[in-house]
């Protein structure tokens, strides 16, 4: 009995080991400094800012190989949250050899947005769900800046929307070198490049302005 | 010795499997779709109905534990006696006497509805409750705290286990449980329905018959049979309330074409679901008809069907109201299954 159990256990471990794990590591930064919620950063528009919250959905991850095959992650929704830095490290049960490109989306697709109450990273209690206008916030950046003439100098960008004409999901394709670990920079300096915080400091609904910011969200990623 | 041990282990595994089978949700609750009605839009495959799920949803619906200070429940604004709306209150009330901005809607035939709330901002029955649960003017709860509180309740852990095979309560399961209840609040047994089904010994009176003809001529383009709504968004000519400044659907679409448009409500059980309109501004059916005949504010977004004046004589108004009362479904209104404490009464 004992022997049988041991055998099953070892076989199980062996089976897991036999699978490749492709590490996908996102590194949140501001220019070339690591992003955290304590530091002061200077945007290219000249606003000094502190970031108190940064959360985003990475979804529909695909790994495209040189031989033309593709790995598509099932149920691919990941909430990355600066308060839980381990959430930026993803593991995919995909082959690590001959990777050519990686494709992913920022945000939650329309199918998941209309599918009722979901769980895991899509749990509506995660603070990334709009109750009054069903749908997920794809990306949330909050903080303070003396440039903001607002209550407590706060700014907040809640970028989302799954319905035309305010469809905020953006898909990113990045070429990658053949490696066991793919490291992708998220540079929030680029997010603030076109934002003048004295004029634009609060976006909380799917709107024209939110779509412009969604476009710039697509530019914050680069491969290390 | 070894054989004995194996037997013990096997017996244990068997007992475990058997207990799962015993508590596994039985698919014993069926939804009736009346003949000639459209297919329900709610996806039951992701939340198969069970009696245990219904009991749990019912217990939650009537439990003030869902509000921040444990003072109000869903039923505070959605009472079964009034077709699951709040009679005598034009705007819904929340905790601490706070007052919301809209008239609570009657909860009926929700599985046929493509959208929820007066502005249609909610896209699925399961996620609708997040609004009243978290709105600071209503129940003012936070989902993570609420889920924590429910997990501390042995009663609910047991009920969730029986309903979903899982005693760890999540916001997803809480919302699915509420949908087990609300998806079954269906009404299709009014006098009107009996007549449409050609049942014996039931017929419109002369007044109701004339009312039905007037209804078909003047109302049915939006309040379309058999659900008595086409679920569209319309400006029904109500002048804006200058205090509330509620532009309805435009808040959701950001499109000025949707200014002052609200979801067309069903007319079923309208006899009991006063007050009427999105802000509950009138209390009597005769006042509703007064609005449609003399009170239409013709703005740029007003419904096409209301641009030309609707004229009704005094008798015609009476007839129309007589017809509207044939939409009252007593089986629905007085169904003990939908009442408070059903889960207690129906203990197995």
XYZ file of C-alpha atoms in Angstrom:
572
model
C 0.000 0.000 0.000
C 2.683 2.422 1.130
C 4.862 1.508 -1.842
C 2.022 2.086 -4.254
C 1.373 5.515 -2.808
C 5.060 6.421 -3.023
C 5.145 5.297 -6.618
C 2.110 7.396 -7.523
C 3.583 10.406 -5.782
C 6.945 10.088 -7.548
C 5.255 9.492 -10.894
C 3.233 12.638 -10.299
C 6.321 14.703 -9.554
C 8.058 13.262 -12.588
C 5.088 14.175 -14.769
C 5.155 17.788 -13.578
C 8.914 18.005 -14.072
C 8.640 16.724 -17.593
C 6.583 19.794 -18.537
C 8.377 22.931 -19.666
C 7.687 26.086 -17.750
C 8.088 29.343 -19.570
C 8.547 32.218 -17.158
C 6.972 35.487 -18.125
C 8.187 38.185 -15.821
C 6.818 41.721 -15.907
C 8.963 44.426 -14.312
C 7.121 47.591 -13.343
C 9.426 50.606 -13.678
C 9.458 54.364 -13.998
C 12.100 55.349 -16.522
C 14.859 53.055 -15.325
C 13.933 52.895 -11.654
C 11.912 50.072 -10.135
C 8.339 51.118 -9.451
C 7.152 51.246 -5.862
C 4.556 53.118 -3.890
C 7.059 55.134 -1.825
C 9.176 56.916 -4.427
C 8.701 60.253 -6.079
C 8.902 60.268 -9.879
C 9.095 63.062 -12.430
C 7.037 62.787 -15.608
C 8.277 64.123 -18.951
C 5.583 66.824 -18.672
C 7.295 68.007 -15.485
C 4.792 66.716 -12.935
C 6.207 65.105 -9.813
C 4.108 62.121 -8.826
C 3.698 59.371 -6.275
C 1.924 56.202 -7.311
C -0.271 54.634 -4.634
C -1.932 51.980 -6.718
C -1.110 50.234 -9.985
C -3.111 47.239 -11.118
C -3.752 45.809 -14.547
C -5.164 42.761 -16.270
C -2.926 40.808 -18.629
C -4.988 38.357 -20.652
C -5.127 36.044 -23.675
C -1.428 35.212 -23.564
C -0.046 33.479 -26.659
C 3.465 32.263 -27.357
C 4.346 32.049 -31.037
C 7.215 29.765 -32.071
C 9.629 29.985 -34.986
C 8.143 26.845 -36.524
C 4.771 28.554 -36.744
C 3.105 26.780 -33.820
C 1.318 28.710 -31.098
C 0.718 28.101 -27.417
C -2.486 29.698 -26.136
C -2.962 29.851 -22.400
C -6.358 28.577 -21.292
C -8.542 30.825 -19.125
C -5.816 33.425 -19.490
C -6.642 36.282 -17.098
C -4.040 37.640 -14.709
C -4.392 40.540 -12.317
C -1.039 42.246 -11.765
C -1.000 44.346 -8.609
C 1.882 46.477 -7.317
C 0.829 45.573 -3.762
C 1.612 41.927 -4.546
C 4.794 41.972 -6.601
C 4.699 38.192 -7.088
C 1.619 38.730 -9.252
C 3.954 40.132 -11.921
C 5.642 36.733 -12.384
C 3.648 34.400 -14.570
C 4.391 30.792 -15.399
C 3.151 29.215 -18.587
C 3.165 25.462 -19.241
C 4.729 26.143 -22.644
C 7.848 25.047 -24.461
C 10.868 27.290 -23.883
C 12.598 26.553 -27.178
C 12.494 28.657 -30.352
C 10.125 31.314 -29.076
C 9.642 34.039 -31.650
C 6.930 36.336 -30.323
C 4.696 36.837 -27.373
C 1.179 38.226 -27.717
C -1.059 39.386 -24.875
C -3.811 41.860 -24.133
C -4.169 44.554 -21.508
C -7.613 44.164 -20.038
C -10.532 41.776 -20.042
C -12.258 40.757 -23.273
C -15.927 41.337 -23.989
C -16.831 37.661 -23.559
C -15.673 37.591 -19.929
C -17.227 41.027 -19.441
C -20.725 39.692 -20.170
C -20.379 36.280 -18.501
C -21.897 37.124 -15.126
C -20.160 36.507 -11.814
C -16.634 35.120 -12.290
C -14.005 33.952 -9.826
C -10.258 33.961 -9.263
C -8.508 37.055 -10.622
C -11.831 38.062 -12.241
C -13.678 38.092 -8.896
C -15.719 41.327 -8.909
C -14.572 41.945 -5.318
C -10.992 42.605 -6.485
C -11.650 46.319 -6.910
C -11.374 46.110 -10.706
C -15.075 45.830 -11.533
C -17.572 48.552 -12.370
C -20.924 47.764 -10.791
C -23.119 50.484 -12.330
C -21.806 49.854 -15.837
C -20.884 46.186 -15.977
C -17.327 45.519 -16.998
C -13.774 45.416 -15.787
C -11.298 48.172 -15.225
C -8.425 47.055 -17.467
C -5.828 49.238 -15.829
C -5.915 51.351 -12.706
C -3.290 53.913 -11.735
C -3.847 56.140 -8.709
C -1.577 58.522 -6.899
C -0.884 62.106 -5.949
C 0.832 65.060 -7.584
C 1.107 68.707 -6.533
C 0.136 69.491 -10.149
C -3.392 68.203 -9.474
C -5.740 70.843 -8.139
C -7.934 68.132 -6.680
C -8.924 66.807 -3.256
C -5.652 65.765 -1.556
C -3.915 66.377 -4.941
C -5.121 62.971 -6.071
C -5.218 61.619 -9.594
C -6.892 58.420 -10.751
C -7.032 56.664 -14.090
C -9.456 53.776 -14.360
C -9.200 52.639 -17.952
C -11.756 50.163 -19.224
C -14.806 49.542 -21.375
C -15.761 46.552 -23.520
C -18.438 48.021 -25.789
C -18.100 49.922 -29.023
C -17.102 52.763 -29.388
C -15.265 52.588 -26.051
C -13.512 49.258 -26.328
C -10.426 49.653 -24.159
C -8.741 46.266 -24.634
C -5.411 46.553 -26.442
C -3.326 43.696 -27.801
C 0.450 43.793 -27.741
C 2.874 41.735 -29.800
C 6.500 41.659 -28.742
C 9.342 39.827 -30.505
C 11.455 37.902 -28.002
C 14.823 36.208 -28.021
C 14.988 32.516 -27.352
C 15.161 32.231 -23.595
C 13.815 30.344 -20.597
C 12.554 33.537 -19.078
C 10.931 36.406 -20.912
C 11.254 39.676 -19.093
C 8.957 42.495 -20.094
C 9.354 46.035 -18.834
C 6.333 48.067 -17.945
C 7.482 51.664 -18.051
C 4.889 53.947 -16.467
C 6.901 57.009 -17.520
C 5.533 56.282 -20.993
C 1.991 56.170 -19.603
C 2.380 59.735 -18.338
C 4.177 61.027 -21.467
C 1.025 62.545 -22.961
C -0.790 63.366 -19.742
C -0.704 66.880 -18.333
C -1.825 66.218 -14.761
C -2.938 69.794 -14.141
C -5.550 69.337 -16.884
C -6.270 65.625 -16.997
C -6.228 63.810 -13.679
C -9.394 61.746 -13.382
C -10.818 59.174 -15.744
C -13.336 56.808 -14.200
C -15.598 55.776 -17.090
C -15.324 54.273 -20.566
C -15.004 57.386 -22.727
C -13.155 59.017 -25.636
C -10.434 60.216 -23.295
C -10.091 56.733 -21.815
C -9.599 55.305 -25.325
C -6.672 57.661 -25.950
C -5.052 56.524 -22.718
C -5.750 52.891 -23.632
C -3.737 53.507 -26.807
C -0.826 54.854 -24.805
C -1.071 51.874 -22.401
C -0.061 49.691 -25.314
C 3.246 51.558 -25.509
C 4.431 50.938 -21.966
C 5.738 47.432 -22.726
C 9.167 46.478 -24.020
C 11.313 43.362 -23.900
C 14.448 43.579 -21.766
C -3.101 -6.906 8.425
C -2.255 -5.238 5.169
C -5.549 -6.360 3.613
C -7.465 -4.991 6.590
C -5.765 -1.617 6.203
C -6.581 -1.530 2.518
C -10.214 -2.234 3.361
C -10.300 0.599 5.837
C -8.831 2.994 3.280
C -11.211 1.836 0.575
C -14.201 2.119 2.885
C -13.111 5.622 3.794
C -12.753 6.648 0.135
C -16.125 5.101 -0.641
C -17.782 6.954 2.227
C -16.229 10.206 1.039
C -17.516 9.704 -2.508
C -20.946 8.767 -1.210
C -21.178 11.894 0.918
C -20.301 14.028 -2.099
C -23.005 12.342 -4.124
C -25.514 12.966 -1.345
C -24.853 16.683 -1.192
C -24.209 17.228 -4.857
C -26.768 19.622 -6.303
C -29.662 17.673 -7.773
C -30.970 19.165 -10.976
C -34.497 19.214 -9.677
C -35.569 22.758 -10.356
C -37.029 23.503 -13.739
C -37.743 26.814 -15.374
C -41.013 27.021 -17.242
C -41.011 28.913 -20.514
C -44.639 29.612 -21.437
C -45.693 28.730 -24.965
C -44.959 31.510 -27.415
C -42.443 33.223 -25.137
C -38.865 33.827 -26.222
C -36.008 31.703 -24.940
C -34.622 33.028 -21.624
C -31.374 34.959 -22.022
C -29.934 33.961 -18.657
C -27.352 31.202 -19.091
C -28.463 28.480 -16.672
C -25.674 26.171 -17.823
C -23.238 28.216 -15.713
C -25.527 28.167 -12.696
C -27.737 25.057 -12.814
C -30.780 25.578 -10.640
C -31.238 23.429 -7.573
C -33.616 23.502 -4.653
C -30.674 23.997 -2.269
C -29.445 26.911 -4.376
C -32.902 28.458 -4.382
C -33.215 28.154 -0.604
C -29.803 29.745 -0.152
C -30.624 32.582 -2.572
C -33.915 33.159 -0.784
C -32.219 33.227 2.656
C -29.664 35.764 1.396
C -32.328 37.883 -0.317
C -34.168 38.356 2.974
C -31.091 38.707 5.210
C -29.900 42.183 6.339
C -26.422 40.648 6.796
C -25.833 41.827 3.235
C -25.876 45.505 4.243
C -22.967 47.293 5.891
C -24.726 47.831 9.236
C -26.954 44.747 8.993
C -30.131 46.812 8.845
C -31.556 46.269 5.376
C -31.935 43.342 3.012
C -32.723 43.083 -0.696
C -36.342 42.623 0.348
C -36.355 46.028 2.062
C -36.809 47.578 -1.377
C -38.111 44.519 -3.226
C -41.112 43.200 -1.339
C -42.964 40.134 -2.579
C -46.371 41.717 -1.846
C -45.703 44.473 -4.354
C -44.192 42.477 -7.222
C -40.763 42.837 -5.589
C -40.612 46.607 -5.619
C -40.860 49.229 -2.889
C -44.401 50.531 -2.530
C -44.956 54.054 -1.188
C -41.363 55.088 -1.834
C -40.636 57.045 -4.969
C -36.873 56.644 -4.501
C -35.307 53.610 -2.869
C -33.992 53.862 0.673
C -30.636 52.633 1.913
C -28.930 52.218 5.270
C -29.131 55.039 7.818
C -32.155 56.542 6.077
C -30.153 57.469 2.986
C -32.192 57.966 -0.150
C -31.140 56.771 -3.590
C -31.770 58.429 -6.924
C -34.166 56.034 -8.627
C -37.351 54.070 -8.047
C -36.544 50.452 -7.207
C -37.546 48.186 -10.063
C -40.000 45.323 -9.784
C -38.179 41.993 -9.968
C -40.027 39.802 -12.457
C -39.171 37.701 -15.482
C -35.548 38.786 -15.150
C -34.199 35.842 -17.146
C -35.664 37.377 -20.304
C -34.071 40.759 -19.760
C -31.024 41.660 -21.872
C -29.990 44.414 -19.449
C -30.699 45.604 -15.918
C -31.224 48.872 -14.032
C -33.198 51.838 -15.405
C -30.272 52.825 -17.625
C -29.388 49.280 -18.725
C -25.852 49.658 -17.399
C -25.752 46.097 -16.061
C -25.354 43.279 -18.565
C -26.017 40.104 -16.595
C -28.482 39.113 -13.868
C -25.646 37.733 -11.723
C -23.735 40.998 -11.444
C -26.750 43.260 -10.874
C -26.729 42.822 -7.052
C -23.221 44.342 -6.848
C -24.936 47.718 -7.337
C -27.302 47.747 -4.373
C -24.767 45.813 -2.269
C -21.962 48.343 -2.718
C -23.793 51.620 -3.420
C -23.136 53.916 -0.408
C -26.758 55.140 -0.637
C -28.096 51.595 -0.513
C -26.464 48.686 1.365
C -22.952 50.214 1.417
C -21.107 46.891 1.713
C -17.707 45.951 0.314
C -17.660 42.560 -1.358
C -14.461 41.263 0.357
C -15.743 42.241 3.843
C -19.168 40.813 3.127
C -17.692 37.530 1.924
C -15.578 37.389 5.094
C -18.679 37.935 7.238
C -20.611 35.208 5.429
C -17.695 32.804 5.829
C -17.900 33.341 9.587
C -21.488 32.103 9.598
C -21.783 28.321 10.140
C -25.327 28.517 8.756
C -24.217 29.998 5.450
C -21.130 27.789 5.151
C -23.434 24.798 5.422
C -25.947 26.229 2.974
C -23.265 27.115 0.413
C -21.826 23.645 0.759
C -25.214 22.114 0.072
C -25.870 24.411 -2.869
C -22.465 24.483 -4.540
C -20.433 21.659 -2.958
C -18.192 24.345 -1.550
C -18.299 25.810 1.934
C -15.747 28.493 1.073
C -17.946 31.431 0.136
C -16.703 33.775 -2.598
C -18.349 36.798 -4.170
C -18.866 34.685 -7.292
C -20.856 32.079 -5.328
C -22.764 34.768 -3.410
C -23.877 36.319 -6.713
C -24.737 32.946 -8.242
C -26.787 32.097 -5.144
C -28.795 35.309 -5.437
C -29.411 34.504 -9.116
C -30.740 31.066 -8.096
C -33.541 32.978 -6.361
C -34.096 35.958 -8.661
C -34.086 33.861 -11.829
C -37.153 32.039 -10.519
C -39.270 35.142 -9.861
C -41.268 34.553 -12.999
C -44.828 35.633 -13.632
C -47.041 34.226 -16.387
C -50.304 33.258 -14.675
C -52.394 36.410 -14.856
C -55.965 36.564 -16.110
C -54.528 37.877 -19.384
C -52.332 34.765 -19.663
C -55.263 32.438 -18.988
C -57.240 34.120 -21.742
C -54.336 33.926 -24.167
C -54.032 30.216 -23.353
C -57.773 29.810 -24.098
C -58.447 28.361 -20.669
C -62.021 27.484 -19.796
C -64.343 29.840 -17.924
C -62.180 32.904 -18.238
C -62.832 35.885 -20.496
C -62.243 39.638 -20.626
C -65.133 41.820 -19.504
C -66.371 44.299 -22.101
C -64.313 47.046 -20.432
C -61.124 44.923 -20.314
C -61.613 43.913 -23.922
C -61.886 47.504 -25.025
C -58.864 48.305 -22.838
C -56.869 45.587 -24.572
C -57.711 47.088 -27.967
C -56.628 50.533 -26.733
C -53.465 49.011 -25.299
C -52.579 47.413 -28.620
C -53.195 50.697 -30.432
C -51.322 53.028 -28.058
C -48.915 51.152 -25.813
C -47.775 47.869 -27.270
C -45.061 49.243 -29.545
C -42.878 49.564 -26.438
C -44.733 47.439 -23.871
C -44.735 44.505 -26.239
C -46.496 41.230 -25.407
C -45.994 38.731 -23.902
C -43.382 40.293 -21.580
C -44.993 43.727 -21.866
C -41.699 45.389 -22.644
C -39.447 45.341 -25.678
C -36.472 46.122 -23.378
C -35.572 49.193 -25.417
C -34.570 52.560 -23.971
C -37.045 55.355 -24.542
C -37.674 58.924 -23.545
C -41.332 58.728 -22.545
C -41.711 62.482 -22.386
C -41.234 62.974 -18.644
C -39.882 66.464 -17.982
C -36.532 66.202 -16.174
C -36.569 66.368 -12.381
C -34.397 69.439 -11.812
C -33.177 68.148 -8.463
C -32.135 64.678 -9.626
C -30.936 65.779 -13.096
C -31.038 62.153 -14.228
C -30.366 61.762 -17.967
C -30.723 57.974 -17.835
C -29.136 55.918 -20.589
C -26.849 58.763 -21.690
C -24.756 58.187 -18.566
C -23.913 54.729 -19.899
C -23.411 55.411 -23.609
C -22.051 59.000 -23.409
C -24.273 59.624 -26.444
C -26.610 62.637 -26.470
C -29.083 60.601 -28.554
C -29.745 58.615 -25.359
C -30.512 61.665 -23.243
C -33.517 61.102 -20.937
C -33.982 57.541 -22.132
C -34.795 54.811 -19.628
C -35.461 51.114 -19.978
C -39.078 50.307 -20.829
C -40.453 48.500 -17.743
C -42.815 45.550 -17.910
C -46.476 46.229 -17.160
C -47.053 42.868 -15.512
C -48.440 43.206 -11.953
C -48.533 46.962 -12.484
C -51.600 47.145 -10.237
C -49.288 46.538 -7.243
C -45.962 48.010 -8.318
C -46.641 51.705 -7.686
C -45.091 54.228 -7.654
C -44.426 54.498 -11.368
C -41.652 55.769 -13.673
C -37.890 55.775 -13.059
C -38.140 58.308 -10.241
C -41.464 57.080 -8.898
C -43.055 60.443 -9.515
C -46.655 59.236 -9.752
C -48.610 56.885 -7.530
C -51.732 56.025 -9.462
C -52.353 54.398 -12.807
C -54.729 57.200 -13.759
C -51.844 59.642 -13.283
C -49.679 57.509 -15.563
C -52.356 57.793 -18.250
C -52.685 61.496 -17.552
C -48.996 61.847 -18.377
C -49.262 59.922 -21.641
C -52.306 61.897 -22.767
C -51.506 65.437 -21.617
C -48.009 65.577 -20.106
C -45.561 64.588 -22.844
C -42.590 66.960 -23.071
C -41.635 66.690 -26.732
C -37.850 67.000 -26.699
C -35.369 65.868 -29.361
C -35.108 62.317 -28.014
C -38.763 61.645 -27.195
C -40.101 58.259 -28.375
C -41.419 58.272 -31.948
C -44.719 56.740 -30.801
C -45.335 59.620 -28.380
C -44.789 62.464 -30.855
C -48.406 62.451 -31.907
C -50.842 63.010 -29.094
C -52.582 60.021 -27.526
C -56.223 60.859 -26.902
C -58.350 58.849 -24.510
C -61.822 59.579 -23.181
C -62.582 59.173 -19.506
C -64.212 55.809 -20.203
C -61.305 54.679 -22.371
C -58.896 55.428 -19.555
C -61.030 53.304 -17.228
C -61.046 50.511 -19.798
C -57.291 50.660 -20.250
C -56.748 50.454 -16.494
C -59.203 47.542 -16.314
C -57.081 45.764 -18.905
C -53.837 46.547 -17.071
C -55.288 44.922 -13.954
C -55.723 41.675 -15.878
C -51.905 41.501 -15.842
C -51.962 40.835 -12.098
C -50.670 37.346 -11.338
C -51.943 36.187 -7.954
C -50.009 32.926 -8.135
C -46.863 35.025 -8.352
C -47.824 37.633 -5.771
C -48.942 35.133 -3.141
C -46.474 32.346 -3.837
C -45.187 31.162 -0.449
C -42.077 29.830 -2.177
C -40.975 33.422 -2.770
C -41.672 34.568 0.787
C -39.473 35.234 3.791
C -38.332 32.136 5.660
C -38.964 29.783 2.769
C -35.586 28.172 3.471
C -36.641 27.582 7.099
C -40.134 26.332 6.296
C -38.844 24.053 3.558
C -36.113 22.433 5.652
C -35.409 18.929 4.486
